[in-house]
Amino acid sequence: MKATIWHNPACGTSRNTLAILQDAGHDVTVVEYLKMPPGAEKLAQIYRDAGITPQQGLRLRGTDAQERGLPQADDATVLAAMAAEPKLIERPLVETEKGVRLCRPKELVLEIL
């Protein structure tokens, strides 16, 4: 099975999720989203497919998202902020043919394998 992980190698949860995918023998495409950020349209699709809102995909820890009011902002504002500043994207996000999950905790990836 093919899988894409939106990955931050500095994140333990992201590394562990990637290891689950690799150990299961999946064909994994690794996208280091801090270096190659997704656009707002791609993010909207990912969150829609995951069944969550952009606000639920917003990284609060280690960011100024709260101070900027992003958790209460409309979808377009949140998506634009994430596209401009990918550190605002919570990780890891995994896409497979079975769906998309924000894998926090890492075991959520098992739902789409």
XYZ file of C-alpha atoms in Angstrom:
113
model
C 0.000 0.000 0.000
C 1.164 3.511 -0.743
C 1.237 6.096 2.024
C 2.251 9.721 2.267
C 3.382 11.145 5.580
C 3.618 14.878 6.189
C 6.628 14.562 8.448
C 8.859 16.535 10.782
C 11.997 14.497 11.528
C 12.523 16.472 14.768
C 9.207 15.168 16.150
C 9.226 11.853 18.031
C 5.585 11.108 17.226
C 6.260 11.732 13.547
C 9.368 9.499 13.583
C 7.464 6.727 15.365
C 4.561 6.935 12.920
C 6.974 6.740 9.997
C 8.570 3.664 11.592
C 5.149 1.969 11.836
C 4.587 2.595 8.132
C 8.035 1.352 7.155
C 7.928 -1.689 9.447
C 4.594 -2.664 7.878
C 6.300 -2.657 4.467
C 4.348 0.211 2.943
C 5.600 2.283 0.021
C 6.025 5.562 1.900
C 6.449 9.007 0.420
C 7.930 11.296 3.065
C 7.142 14.981 2.735
C 9.087 17.192 5.121
C 6.362 19.813 5.256
C 8.578 22.430 6.918
C 10.786 22.375 3.796
C 7.998 21.734 1.258
C 4.819 23.153 2.762
C 1.455 22.179 1.335
C -0.759 24.903 -0.012
C -4.053 25.917 1.539
C -6.035 23.819 -0.979
C -4.057 20.657 -0.186
C -4.438 21.269 3.538
C -8.181 21.764 3.118
C -8.385 18.432 1.261
C -6.301 16.624 3.894
C -8.432 17.876 6.769
C -11.671 17.205 4.910
C -10.540 13.637 4.171
C -9.463 13.198 7.811
C -12.864 14.410 9.004
C -11.407 17.241 11.064
C -11.430 21.014 10.842
C -8.372 23.107 10.045
C -8.572 24.366 13.625
C -8.214 20.771 14.870
C -5.128 20.420 12.697
C -3.538 23.561 14.124
C -0.376 23.156 16.159
C -0.646 25.181 19.341
C 2.415 24.002 21.241
C 5.518 25.988 20.357
C 3.641 28.437 18.143
C 1.909 31.793 18.494
C -1.402 30.409 17.187
C -3.291 31.186 20.412
C -1.997 34.752 20.573
C -3.055 35.302 16.970
C -6.550 33.990 17.658
C -6.200 31.213 15.090
C -8.125 28.555 17.073
C -11.211 30.795 16.765
C -10.539 32.010 13.214
C -12.436 30.877 10.132
C -11.126 28.007 8.008
C -9.689 30.210 5.251
C -7.680 32.269 7.746
C -6.290 29.167 9.470
C -5.391 27.471 6.182
C -3.680 30.605 4.864
C -1.665 30.917 8.081
C -0.616 27.266 7.888
C 0.412 27.558 4.240
C 2.463 30.659 5.033
C 3.949 29.250 8.249
C 4.029 25.446 8.134
C 5.172 25.224 11.773
C 1.456 25.829 12.518
C 0.570 22.416 11.019
C 0.150 19.679 13.610
C 1.927 16.497 12.625
C 2.176 13.814 11.478
C -0.523 13.632 8.846
C -0.742 10.350 6.930
C -2.651 9.686 3.715
C -3.371 6.211 2.337
C -5.995 4.842 -0.023
C -8.059 4.073 3.103
C -8.120 7.645 4.375
C -6.233 10.355 6.212
C -5.356 10.646 9.888
C -3.644 13.174 12.091
C -1.606 10.557 13.925
C -1.545 11.878 17.463
C -1.218 9.392 19.029
C 0.853 7.446 16.517
C -1.418 4.391 16.764
C -4.130 6.244 14.816
C -2.187 5.365 11.663
C -3.331 1.749 12.117
C -6.899 2.834 11.266
C -5.884 3.552 7.670
C -3.526 0.651 6.992
